Coordinates of C-alpha atoms and ligand atoms in Angstrom, one line a residue:
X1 CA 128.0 244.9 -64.4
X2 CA 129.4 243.0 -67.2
X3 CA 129.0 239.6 -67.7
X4 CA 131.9 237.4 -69.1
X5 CA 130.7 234.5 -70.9
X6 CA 131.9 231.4 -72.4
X7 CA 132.5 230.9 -76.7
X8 CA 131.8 228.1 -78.5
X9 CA 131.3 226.9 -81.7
X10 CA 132.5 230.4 -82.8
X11 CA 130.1 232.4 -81.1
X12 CA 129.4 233.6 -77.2
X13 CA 127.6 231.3 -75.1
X14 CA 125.4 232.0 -71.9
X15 CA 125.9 228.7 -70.9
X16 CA 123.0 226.7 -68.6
X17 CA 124.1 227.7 -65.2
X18 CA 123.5 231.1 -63.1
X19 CA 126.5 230.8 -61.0
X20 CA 129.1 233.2 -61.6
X21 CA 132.7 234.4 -59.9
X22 CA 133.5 238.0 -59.7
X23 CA 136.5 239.6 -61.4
X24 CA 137.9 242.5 -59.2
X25 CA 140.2 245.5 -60.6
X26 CA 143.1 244.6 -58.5
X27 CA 144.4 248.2 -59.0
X28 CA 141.4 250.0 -57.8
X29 CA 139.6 246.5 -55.7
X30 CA 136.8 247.4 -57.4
X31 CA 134.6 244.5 -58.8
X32 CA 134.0 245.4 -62.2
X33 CA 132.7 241.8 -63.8
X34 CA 130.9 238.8 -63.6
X35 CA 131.9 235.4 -64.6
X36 CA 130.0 232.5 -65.5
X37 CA 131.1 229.5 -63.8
X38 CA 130.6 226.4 -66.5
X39 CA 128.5 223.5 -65.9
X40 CA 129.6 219.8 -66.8
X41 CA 126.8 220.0 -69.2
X42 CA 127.9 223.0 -70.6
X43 CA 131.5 221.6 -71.4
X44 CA 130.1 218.6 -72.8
X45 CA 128.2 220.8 -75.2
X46 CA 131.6 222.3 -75.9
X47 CA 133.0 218.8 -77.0
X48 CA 130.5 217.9 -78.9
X49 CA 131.1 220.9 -81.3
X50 CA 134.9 220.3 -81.0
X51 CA 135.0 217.0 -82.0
X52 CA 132.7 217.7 -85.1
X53 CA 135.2 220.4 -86.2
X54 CA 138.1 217.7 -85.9
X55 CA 136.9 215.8 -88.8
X56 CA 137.5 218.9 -90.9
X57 CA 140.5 220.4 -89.5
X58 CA 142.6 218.0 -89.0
X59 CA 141.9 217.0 -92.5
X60 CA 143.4 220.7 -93.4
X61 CA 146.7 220.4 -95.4
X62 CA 149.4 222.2 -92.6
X63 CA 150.1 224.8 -94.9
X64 CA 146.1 225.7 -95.3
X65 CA 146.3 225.4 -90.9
X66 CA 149.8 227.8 -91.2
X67 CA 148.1 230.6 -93.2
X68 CA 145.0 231.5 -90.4
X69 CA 147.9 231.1 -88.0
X70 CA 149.7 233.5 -90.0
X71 CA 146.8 235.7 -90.2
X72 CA 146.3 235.4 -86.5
X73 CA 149.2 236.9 -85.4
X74 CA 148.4 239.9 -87.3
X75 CA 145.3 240.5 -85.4
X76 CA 146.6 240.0 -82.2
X77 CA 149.7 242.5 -83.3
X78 CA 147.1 244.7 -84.2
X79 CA 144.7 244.3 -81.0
X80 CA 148.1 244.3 -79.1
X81 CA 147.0 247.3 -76.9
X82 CA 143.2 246.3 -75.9
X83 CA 145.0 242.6 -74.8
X84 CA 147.1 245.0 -72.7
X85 CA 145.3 246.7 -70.8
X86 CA 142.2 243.5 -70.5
X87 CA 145.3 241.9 -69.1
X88 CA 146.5 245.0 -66.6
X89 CA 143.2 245.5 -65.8
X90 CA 142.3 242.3 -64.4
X91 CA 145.5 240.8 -63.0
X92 CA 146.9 244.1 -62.1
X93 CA 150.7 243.4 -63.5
X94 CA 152.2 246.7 -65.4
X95 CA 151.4 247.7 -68.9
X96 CA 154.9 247.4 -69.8
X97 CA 155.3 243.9 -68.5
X98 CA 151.5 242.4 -69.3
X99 CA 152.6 243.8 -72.9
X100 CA 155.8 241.5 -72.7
X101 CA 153.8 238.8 -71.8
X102 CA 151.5 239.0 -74.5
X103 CA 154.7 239.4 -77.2
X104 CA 156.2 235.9 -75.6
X105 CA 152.6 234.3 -76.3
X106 CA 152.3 236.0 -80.2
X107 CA 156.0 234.3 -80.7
X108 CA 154.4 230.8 -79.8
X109 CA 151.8 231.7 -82.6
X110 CA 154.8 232.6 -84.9
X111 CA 156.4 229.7 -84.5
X112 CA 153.5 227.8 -85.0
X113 CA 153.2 229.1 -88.3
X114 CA 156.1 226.6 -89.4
X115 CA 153.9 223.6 -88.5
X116 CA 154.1 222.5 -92.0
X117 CA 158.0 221.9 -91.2
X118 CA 157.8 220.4 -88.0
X119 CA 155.3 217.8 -89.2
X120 CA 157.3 216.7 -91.8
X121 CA 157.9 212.6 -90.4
X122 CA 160.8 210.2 -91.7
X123 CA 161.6 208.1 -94.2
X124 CA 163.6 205.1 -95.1
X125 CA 164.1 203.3 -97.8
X126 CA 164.6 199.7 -98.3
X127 CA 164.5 198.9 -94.3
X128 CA 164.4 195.3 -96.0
X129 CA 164.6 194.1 -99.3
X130 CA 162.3 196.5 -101.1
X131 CA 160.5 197.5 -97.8
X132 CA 160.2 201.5 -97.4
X133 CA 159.4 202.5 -93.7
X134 CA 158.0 206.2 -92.6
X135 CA 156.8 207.9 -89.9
X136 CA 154.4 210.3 -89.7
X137 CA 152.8 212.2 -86.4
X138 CA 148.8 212.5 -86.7
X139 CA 146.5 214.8 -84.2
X140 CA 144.8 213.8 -81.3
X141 CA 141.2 214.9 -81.3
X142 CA 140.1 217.0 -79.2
X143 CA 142.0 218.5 -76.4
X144 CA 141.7 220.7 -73.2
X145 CA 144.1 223.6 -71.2
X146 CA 143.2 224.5 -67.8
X147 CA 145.2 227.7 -67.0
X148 CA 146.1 229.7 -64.1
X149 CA 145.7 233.8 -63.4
X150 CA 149.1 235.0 -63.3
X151 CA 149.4 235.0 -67.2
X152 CA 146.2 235.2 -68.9
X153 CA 147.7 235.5 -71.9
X154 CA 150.7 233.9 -72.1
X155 CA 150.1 230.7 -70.7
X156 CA 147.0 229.8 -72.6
X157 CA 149.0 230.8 -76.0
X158 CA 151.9 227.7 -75.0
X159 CA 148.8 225.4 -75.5
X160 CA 146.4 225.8 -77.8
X161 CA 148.0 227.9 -81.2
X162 CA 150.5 224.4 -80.8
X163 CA 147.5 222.3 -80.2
X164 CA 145.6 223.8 -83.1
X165 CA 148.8 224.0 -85.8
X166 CA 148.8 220.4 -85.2
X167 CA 145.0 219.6 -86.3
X168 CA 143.5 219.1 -83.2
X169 CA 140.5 220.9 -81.8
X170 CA 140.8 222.9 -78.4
X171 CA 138.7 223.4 -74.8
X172 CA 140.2 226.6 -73.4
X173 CA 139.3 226.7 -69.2
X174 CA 141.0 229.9 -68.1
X175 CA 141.5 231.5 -64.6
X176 CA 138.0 232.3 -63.0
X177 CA 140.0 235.3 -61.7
X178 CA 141.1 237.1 -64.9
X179 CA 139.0 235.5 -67.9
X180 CA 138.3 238.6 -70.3
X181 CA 141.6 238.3 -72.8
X182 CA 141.1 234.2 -73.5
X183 CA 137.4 235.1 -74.8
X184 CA 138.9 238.3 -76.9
X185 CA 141.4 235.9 -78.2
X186 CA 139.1 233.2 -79.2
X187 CA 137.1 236.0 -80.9
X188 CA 140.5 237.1 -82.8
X189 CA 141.4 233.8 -84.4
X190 CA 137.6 233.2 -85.6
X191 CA 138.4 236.7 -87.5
X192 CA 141.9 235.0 -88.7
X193 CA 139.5 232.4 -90.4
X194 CA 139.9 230.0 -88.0
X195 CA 136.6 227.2 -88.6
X196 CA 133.8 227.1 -85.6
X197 CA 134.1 224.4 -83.0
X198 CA 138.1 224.6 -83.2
X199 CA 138.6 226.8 -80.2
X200 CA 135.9 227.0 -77.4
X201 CA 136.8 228.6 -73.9
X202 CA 135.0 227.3 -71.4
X203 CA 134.9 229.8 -67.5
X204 CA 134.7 228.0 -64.8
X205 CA 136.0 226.6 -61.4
X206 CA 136.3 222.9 -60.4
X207 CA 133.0 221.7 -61.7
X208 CA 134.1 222.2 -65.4
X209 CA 137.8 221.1 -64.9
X210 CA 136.3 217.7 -63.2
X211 CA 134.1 217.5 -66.2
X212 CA 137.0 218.0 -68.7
X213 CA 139.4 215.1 -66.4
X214 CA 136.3 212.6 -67.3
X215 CA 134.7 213.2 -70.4
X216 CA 135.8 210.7 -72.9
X217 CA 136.2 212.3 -75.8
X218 CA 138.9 214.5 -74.9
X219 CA 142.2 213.0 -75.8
X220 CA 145.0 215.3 -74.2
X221 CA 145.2 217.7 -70.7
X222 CA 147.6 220.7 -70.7
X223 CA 147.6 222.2 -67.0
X224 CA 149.4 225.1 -65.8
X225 CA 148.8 226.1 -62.1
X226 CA 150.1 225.2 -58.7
X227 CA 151.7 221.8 -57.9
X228 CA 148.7 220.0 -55.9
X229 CA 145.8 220.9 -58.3
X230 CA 148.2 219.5 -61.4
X231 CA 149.6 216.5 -59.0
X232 CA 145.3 216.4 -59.0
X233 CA 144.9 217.0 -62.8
X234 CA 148.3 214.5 -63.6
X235 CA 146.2 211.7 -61.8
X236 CA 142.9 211.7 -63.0
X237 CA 143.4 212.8 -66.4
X238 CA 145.9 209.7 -66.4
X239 CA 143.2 207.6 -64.8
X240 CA 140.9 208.3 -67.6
X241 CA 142.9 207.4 -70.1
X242 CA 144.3 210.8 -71.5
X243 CA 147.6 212.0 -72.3
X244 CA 148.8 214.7 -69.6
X245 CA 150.7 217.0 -69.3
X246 CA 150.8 219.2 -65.7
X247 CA 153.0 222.2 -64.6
X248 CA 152.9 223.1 -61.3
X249 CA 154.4 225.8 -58.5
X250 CA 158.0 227.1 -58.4
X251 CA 160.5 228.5 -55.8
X252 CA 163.5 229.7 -57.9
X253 CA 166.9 230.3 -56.4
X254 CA 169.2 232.4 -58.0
X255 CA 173.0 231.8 -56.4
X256 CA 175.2 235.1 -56.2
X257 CA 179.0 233.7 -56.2
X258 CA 181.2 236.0 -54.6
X259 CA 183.0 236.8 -57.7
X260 CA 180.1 238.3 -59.5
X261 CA 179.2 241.6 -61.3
X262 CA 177.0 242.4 -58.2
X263 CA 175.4 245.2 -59.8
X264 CA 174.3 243.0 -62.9
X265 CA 172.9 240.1 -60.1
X266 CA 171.2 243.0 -58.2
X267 CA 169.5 244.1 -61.3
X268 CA 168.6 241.0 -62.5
X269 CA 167.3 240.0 -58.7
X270 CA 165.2 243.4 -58.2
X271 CA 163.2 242.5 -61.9
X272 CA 162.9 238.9 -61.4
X273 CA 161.7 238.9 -57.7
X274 CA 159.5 242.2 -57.8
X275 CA 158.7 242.3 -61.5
X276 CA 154.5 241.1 -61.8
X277 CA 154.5 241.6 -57.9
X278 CA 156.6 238.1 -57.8
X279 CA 153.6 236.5 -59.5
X280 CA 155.4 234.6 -61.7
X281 CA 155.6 230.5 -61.6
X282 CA 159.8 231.9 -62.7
X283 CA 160.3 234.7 -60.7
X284 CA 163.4 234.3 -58.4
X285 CA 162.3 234.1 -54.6
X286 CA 165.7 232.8 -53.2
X287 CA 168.7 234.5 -53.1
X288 CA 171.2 231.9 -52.5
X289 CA 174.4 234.3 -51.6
X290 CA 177.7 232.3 -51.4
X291 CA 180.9 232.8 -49.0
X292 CA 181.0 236.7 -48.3
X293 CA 178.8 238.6 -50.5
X294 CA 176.0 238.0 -48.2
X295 CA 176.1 241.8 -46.3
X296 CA 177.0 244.0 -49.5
X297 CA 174.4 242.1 -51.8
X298 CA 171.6 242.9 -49.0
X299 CA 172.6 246.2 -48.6
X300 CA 172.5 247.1 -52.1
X301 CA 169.0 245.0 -52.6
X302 CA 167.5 246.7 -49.8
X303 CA 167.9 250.0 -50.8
X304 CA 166.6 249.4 -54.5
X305 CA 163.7 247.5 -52.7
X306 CA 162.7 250.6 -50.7
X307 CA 163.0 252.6 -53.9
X308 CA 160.5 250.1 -55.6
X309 CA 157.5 252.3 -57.1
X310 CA 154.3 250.2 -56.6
X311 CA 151.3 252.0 -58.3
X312 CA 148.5 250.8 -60.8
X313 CA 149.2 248.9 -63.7
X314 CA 148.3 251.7 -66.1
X315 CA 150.2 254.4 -64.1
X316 CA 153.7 255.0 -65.9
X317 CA 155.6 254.9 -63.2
X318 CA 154.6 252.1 -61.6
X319 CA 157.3 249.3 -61.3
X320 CA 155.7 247.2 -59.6
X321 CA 151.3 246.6 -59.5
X322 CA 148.8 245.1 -56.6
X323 CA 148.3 241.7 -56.3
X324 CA 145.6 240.0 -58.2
X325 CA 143.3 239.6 -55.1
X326 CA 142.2 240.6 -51.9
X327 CA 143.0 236.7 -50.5
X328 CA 146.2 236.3 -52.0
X329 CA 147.0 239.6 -50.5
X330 CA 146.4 238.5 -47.4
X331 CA 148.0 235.2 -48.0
X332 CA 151.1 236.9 -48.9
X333 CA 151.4 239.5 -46.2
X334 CA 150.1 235.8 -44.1
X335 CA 154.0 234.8 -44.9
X336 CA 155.8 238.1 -44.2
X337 CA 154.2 237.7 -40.5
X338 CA 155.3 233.6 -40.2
X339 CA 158.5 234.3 -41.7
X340 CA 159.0 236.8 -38.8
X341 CA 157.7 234.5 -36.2
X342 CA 160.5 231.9 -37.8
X343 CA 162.5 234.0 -37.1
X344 CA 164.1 235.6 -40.3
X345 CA 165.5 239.0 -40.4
X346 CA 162.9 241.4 -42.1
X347 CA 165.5 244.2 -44.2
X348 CA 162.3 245.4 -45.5
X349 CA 158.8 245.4 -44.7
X350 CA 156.3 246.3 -47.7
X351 CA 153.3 245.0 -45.7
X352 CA 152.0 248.2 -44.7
X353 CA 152.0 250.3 -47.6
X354 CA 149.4 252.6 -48.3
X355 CA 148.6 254.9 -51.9
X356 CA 146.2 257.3 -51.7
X357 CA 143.6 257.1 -53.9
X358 CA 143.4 253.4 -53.9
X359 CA 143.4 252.5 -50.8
X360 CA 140.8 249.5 -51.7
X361 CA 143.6 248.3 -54.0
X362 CA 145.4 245.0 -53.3
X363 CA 148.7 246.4 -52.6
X364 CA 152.2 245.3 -50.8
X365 CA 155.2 246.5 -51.1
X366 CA 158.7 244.7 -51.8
X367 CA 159.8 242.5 -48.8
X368 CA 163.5 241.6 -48.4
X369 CA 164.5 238.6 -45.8
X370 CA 168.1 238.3 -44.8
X371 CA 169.4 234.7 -42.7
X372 CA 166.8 232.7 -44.3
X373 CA 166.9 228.9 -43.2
X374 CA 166.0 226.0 -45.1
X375 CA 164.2 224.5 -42.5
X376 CA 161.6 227.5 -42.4
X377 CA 158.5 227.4 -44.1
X378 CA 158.4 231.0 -45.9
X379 CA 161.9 228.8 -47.6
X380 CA 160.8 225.7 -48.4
X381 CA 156.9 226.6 -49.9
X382 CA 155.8 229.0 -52.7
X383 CA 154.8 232.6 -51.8
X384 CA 154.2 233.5 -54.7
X385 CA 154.3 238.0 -53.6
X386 CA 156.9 240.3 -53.8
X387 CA 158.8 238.7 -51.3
X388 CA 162.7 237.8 -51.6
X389 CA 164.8 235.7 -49.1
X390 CA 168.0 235.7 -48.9
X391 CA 169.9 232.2 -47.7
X392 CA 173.5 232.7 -46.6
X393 CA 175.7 229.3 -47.6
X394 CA 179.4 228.8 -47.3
X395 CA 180.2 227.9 -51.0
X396 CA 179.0 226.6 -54.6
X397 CA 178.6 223.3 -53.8
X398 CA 176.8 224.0 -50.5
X399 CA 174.6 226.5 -52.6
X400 CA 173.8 223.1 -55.8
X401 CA 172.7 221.1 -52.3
X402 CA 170.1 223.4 -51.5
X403 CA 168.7 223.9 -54.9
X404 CA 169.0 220.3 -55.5
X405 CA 166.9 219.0 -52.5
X406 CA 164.2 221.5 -52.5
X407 CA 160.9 220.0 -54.3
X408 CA 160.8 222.3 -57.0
X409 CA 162.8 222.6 -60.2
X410 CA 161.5 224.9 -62.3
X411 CA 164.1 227.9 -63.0
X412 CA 167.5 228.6 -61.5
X413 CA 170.1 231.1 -62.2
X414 CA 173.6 231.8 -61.7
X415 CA 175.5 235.2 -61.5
X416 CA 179.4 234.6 -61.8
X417 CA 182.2 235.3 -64.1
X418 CA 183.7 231.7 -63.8
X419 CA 182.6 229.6 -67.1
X420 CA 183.6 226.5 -65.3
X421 CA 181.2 227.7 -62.2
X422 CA 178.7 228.1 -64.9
X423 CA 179.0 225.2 -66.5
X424 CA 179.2 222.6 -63.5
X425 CA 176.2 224.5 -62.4
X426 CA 173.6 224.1 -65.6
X427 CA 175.2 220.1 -65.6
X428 CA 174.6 219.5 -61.9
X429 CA 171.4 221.0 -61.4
X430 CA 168.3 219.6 -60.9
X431 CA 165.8 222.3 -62.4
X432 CA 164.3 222.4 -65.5
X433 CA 165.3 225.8 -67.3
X434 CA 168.5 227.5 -66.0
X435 CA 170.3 230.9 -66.4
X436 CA 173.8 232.1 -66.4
X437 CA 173.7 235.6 -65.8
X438 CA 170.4 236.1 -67.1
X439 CA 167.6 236.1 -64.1
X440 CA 164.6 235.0 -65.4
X441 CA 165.6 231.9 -67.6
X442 CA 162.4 231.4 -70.1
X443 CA 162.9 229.9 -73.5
X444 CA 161.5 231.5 -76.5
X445 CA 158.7 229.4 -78.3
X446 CA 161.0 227.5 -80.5
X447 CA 162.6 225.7 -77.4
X448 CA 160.4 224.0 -74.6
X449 CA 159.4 225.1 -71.6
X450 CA 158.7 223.3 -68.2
X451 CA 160.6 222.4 -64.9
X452 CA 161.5 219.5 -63.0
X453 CA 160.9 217.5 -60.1
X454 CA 157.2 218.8 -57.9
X455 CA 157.1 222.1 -61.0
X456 CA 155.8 219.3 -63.8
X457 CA 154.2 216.3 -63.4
X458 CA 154.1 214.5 -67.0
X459 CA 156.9 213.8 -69.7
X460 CA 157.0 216.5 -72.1
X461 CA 157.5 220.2 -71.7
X462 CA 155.5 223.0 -73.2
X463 CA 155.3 224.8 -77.1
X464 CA 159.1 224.5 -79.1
X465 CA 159.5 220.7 -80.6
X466 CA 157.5 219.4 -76.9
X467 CA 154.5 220.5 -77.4
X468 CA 154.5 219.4 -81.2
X469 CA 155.2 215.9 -79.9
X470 CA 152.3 215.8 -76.9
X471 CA 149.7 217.4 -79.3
X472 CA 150.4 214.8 -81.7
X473 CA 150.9 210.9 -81.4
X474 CA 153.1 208.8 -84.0
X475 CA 152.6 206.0 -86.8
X476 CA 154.9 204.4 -88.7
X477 CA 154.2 202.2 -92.0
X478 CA 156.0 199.7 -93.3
X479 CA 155.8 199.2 -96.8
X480 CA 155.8 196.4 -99.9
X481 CA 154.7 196.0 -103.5
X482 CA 155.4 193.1 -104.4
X483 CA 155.5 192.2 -108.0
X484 CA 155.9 189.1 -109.3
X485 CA 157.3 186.8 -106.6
X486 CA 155.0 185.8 -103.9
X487 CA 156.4 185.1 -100.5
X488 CA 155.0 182.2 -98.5
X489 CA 153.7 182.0 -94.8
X490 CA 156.2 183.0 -92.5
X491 CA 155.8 182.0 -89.2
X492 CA 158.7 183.3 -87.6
X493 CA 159.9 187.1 -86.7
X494 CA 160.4 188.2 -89.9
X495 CA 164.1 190.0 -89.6
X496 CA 165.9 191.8 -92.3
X497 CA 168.5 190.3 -94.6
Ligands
NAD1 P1 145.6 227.3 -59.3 O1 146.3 226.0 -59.2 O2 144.9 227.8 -58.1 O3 144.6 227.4 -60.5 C1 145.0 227.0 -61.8 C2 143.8 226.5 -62.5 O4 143.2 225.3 -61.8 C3 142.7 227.5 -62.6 O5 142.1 227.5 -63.9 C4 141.7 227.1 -61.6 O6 140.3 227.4 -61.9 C5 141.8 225.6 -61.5 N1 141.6 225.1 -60.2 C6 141.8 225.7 -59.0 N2 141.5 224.9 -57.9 C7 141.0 223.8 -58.5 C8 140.6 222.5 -57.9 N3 140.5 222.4 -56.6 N4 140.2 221.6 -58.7 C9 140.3 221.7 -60.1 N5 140.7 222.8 -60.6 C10 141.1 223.9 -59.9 O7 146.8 228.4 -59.7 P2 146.7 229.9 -59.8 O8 146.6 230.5 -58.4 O9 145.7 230.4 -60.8 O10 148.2 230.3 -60.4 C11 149.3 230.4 -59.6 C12 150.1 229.1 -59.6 O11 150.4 228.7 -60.9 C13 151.4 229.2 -58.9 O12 151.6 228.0 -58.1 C14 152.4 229.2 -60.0 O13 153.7 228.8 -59.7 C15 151.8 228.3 -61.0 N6 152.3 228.6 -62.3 C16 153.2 227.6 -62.8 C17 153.7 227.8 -64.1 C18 154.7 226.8 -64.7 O14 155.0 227.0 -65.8 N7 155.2 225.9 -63.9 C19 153.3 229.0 -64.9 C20 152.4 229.9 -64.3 C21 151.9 229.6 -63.0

């Protein structure tokens, strides 16, 4: 069985501790891996190394930093298809989609090859007579990301290329469930030239995030996961005295107006519910249909749902891959059953399918929910499965309500051909990141990601200009050479004449 380890100081690392989490192949349910789980000791021992390698590296002109970045992304361009497939072959998502996830985490590294241009400060001269003033942002320390399964990839790339650009030194705690790909690339920026002690992943469940929340010499939390674990991480990292920033669950709505292209807002629906088996913190899991599309946008969904082709990751033709484990299967199908006992009309039921050949796989089909209530809880909490409900309200402003008092905010979208309806929409609502005619609204790596409301608990959002300003904190100087006169005590606020 193969044993995943931990990497530190540029080189794998047993660790002290024999306990371990298994990493299934949710394709096949096979386990095929072992994972150590981290002790506090062990991430300690991970600081230690990480803050010696701060002195140096932060100390690194930008443009010296920029060039291993540089050199970075050509490895993992090059590695490109063994990232794949560790990434298919552990979460279980498509090859076609786990390699789009991958590209959206190499353009985070891209842009953090222009670090020496976004740390440029600012400058003024003569704030008062012959005073110059700058400002210049300076790197933490060392600082941690705690990330969850559904991108194993992605998600720890928003954190730690940004993190690293910007001088600091990095603790990597990735998903117990799918660890492989953060250890492969750890490994590929040590072969960029990055310095030992810089990035160090250390696996692990609660025991090593606890031990990252408390040790003091870890300036900075990034979190990605579901809402109460980073409600969890927001408070206690805040409690000991660290800069946080924590992104939690989603349920996105994506409001069909009557005068749509429907077959466009289908489209975009079928990829942004069902693509990644709905395991994505921005799939769409509401389908908010307004006035009387309601009955020809479930007919058309449901038969494209029925048509879904579910099937390993690595197969082709799949569309749509299992789930990542055997409990979250069960969780899922959990809500197809509760939201038939709430009493929701099931269009179609995926619960039951069945492939041959894996038949140990974690599998579901689509599932499609017409009638939908708010008051019902497969509406108002996070499935997180290929499950899509469809909510029936009178018109737009009914349809803003319903987005706007549900405790999540993380993405929205709108289909409609009316610019004004498009408009009022992205100024009214309450969410985070929101579409017009585009279903799954993430920004690229040179804007910001994060959501609002119960989907991000902290002030700045992630990569793009945000994460330059959480992984770095600001001075500004004030500046005099005087020649020749000599002031006198002042004993008043000095202001400028
Ligand atoms: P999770 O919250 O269970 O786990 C996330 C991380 O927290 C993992 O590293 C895990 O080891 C750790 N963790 C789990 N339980 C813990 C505990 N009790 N104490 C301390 N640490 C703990 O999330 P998940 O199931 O891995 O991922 C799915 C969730 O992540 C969904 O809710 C999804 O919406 C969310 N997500 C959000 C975003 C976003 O950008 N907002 C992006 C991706 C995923």
């Amino acid at each position: 069985m193969k044993l995943i380890q931990h990497f530190v100081n540029g080189n794998i690392f047993p660790g002290k501790s024999d306990r371990t989490g298994k990493v299934f192949n949710p394709a096949t349910g096979i386990q095929e891996a072992e994972v150590k789980l981290g002790t506090k000791e062990d991430l300690n021992n991970a600081v230690k190394f990480a803050k010696e390698a701060f002195k140096e590296w932060s100390a690194k002109p930008p443009i010296v930093r920029a060039r291993i970045i540089f050199k970075y992304k050509e490895l993992i361009e090059k590695n490109s298809d063994e990232i794949t497939k560790m990434i298919v072959s552990e979460h279980g998502k498509v090859y076609e989609d786990a390699k789009g996830s991958l590209t959206r985490g190499l353009e985070v590294v891209e842009f953090a090859c222009g670090i020496p241009q976004m740390l440029k400060g600012e400058f003024t001269e003569n704030v008062g007579t012959n005073i110059d003033s700058w400002s210049m942002r300076q790197p933490l320390g060392v600082c941690a990301g705690i990330t969850p399964f559904n991108f194993p990839a992605m998600v720890p790339m928003w954190m730690f290329p940004m993190a690293i650009a910007c001088g600091n030194t990095f603790i990597l705690k990735p998903s117990e469930k799918d660890p492989s790909c953060s250890l492969r690339l750890a490994e590929l920026f040590k072969e960029a030239g990055l310095p030992d002690g810089v990035l160090n992943v250390i696996n692990g469940d609660k025991e090593v995030v606890d031990a990252i929340l408390t040790n003091k010499d870890i300036q900075a939390v990034s979190f990605v996961g579901s809402t109460p674990i980073a409600k969890y991480i927001y408070e206690n990292a805040a409690k000991n005295e660290k800069r946080v920033q924590a992104l939690g669950g989603a349920k996105n709505h994506c409001v069909v107006m009557p005068d749509c292209d429907l077959d466009q807002a289908v489209n975009g629906l079928m990829g942004a519910a069902y693509g990644s088996a709905g395991e994505r913190c921005m799939a769409q899991s509401v389908a908010v249909a307004v006035g009387n599309i309601g009955d020809k946008l479930v007919s058309s969904l449901s038969k494209k749902v029925e048509a879904l082709k579910v099937g390993p990751g690595l197969d082709k033709n799949s569309e749509m891959g299992p789930l990542v484990t055997k409990e979250h299967l069960e969780r899922v199908r959990g809500y197809v059953d509760l939201g038939v006992k709430e009493g929701a009309k099931l269009v179609v039921d995926g619960r039951d399918i069945k492939l041959q050949g894996y038949e140990k796989g974690f599998y579901i089909g689509g599932c499609l929910f017409d009638h939908v209530k708010k008051d019902m809880r497969i509406y108002k909490e996070e499935i997180f499965g290929p499950v899509l409900s469809v909510v029936r309200v009178k018109d737009f402003d009914e349809a803003t309500k319903l987005i706007n008092e549900h405790e999540y905010g993380n993405g929205t979208s709108i289909y409609t051909r009316d610019g004004d309806v498009g408009r009022t929409f992205a100024n009214k609502i309450k969410v985070g990141m929101v579409g017009i005619n585009i279903p799954i609204p993430v920004p690229v790596a040179f804007h910001s990601f994060g959501g609002w409301k119960r989907s991000l608990f902290g002030d700045q959002h992630m990569h793009g200009p945000e994460g330059v300003r959480f992984y770095t904190k600001l001075k500004t100087v004030t500046s005099r050479w005087p020649s020749g006169v000599r002031s006198n005590p002042e004993f008043v606020m000095p202001t400028m004449k």
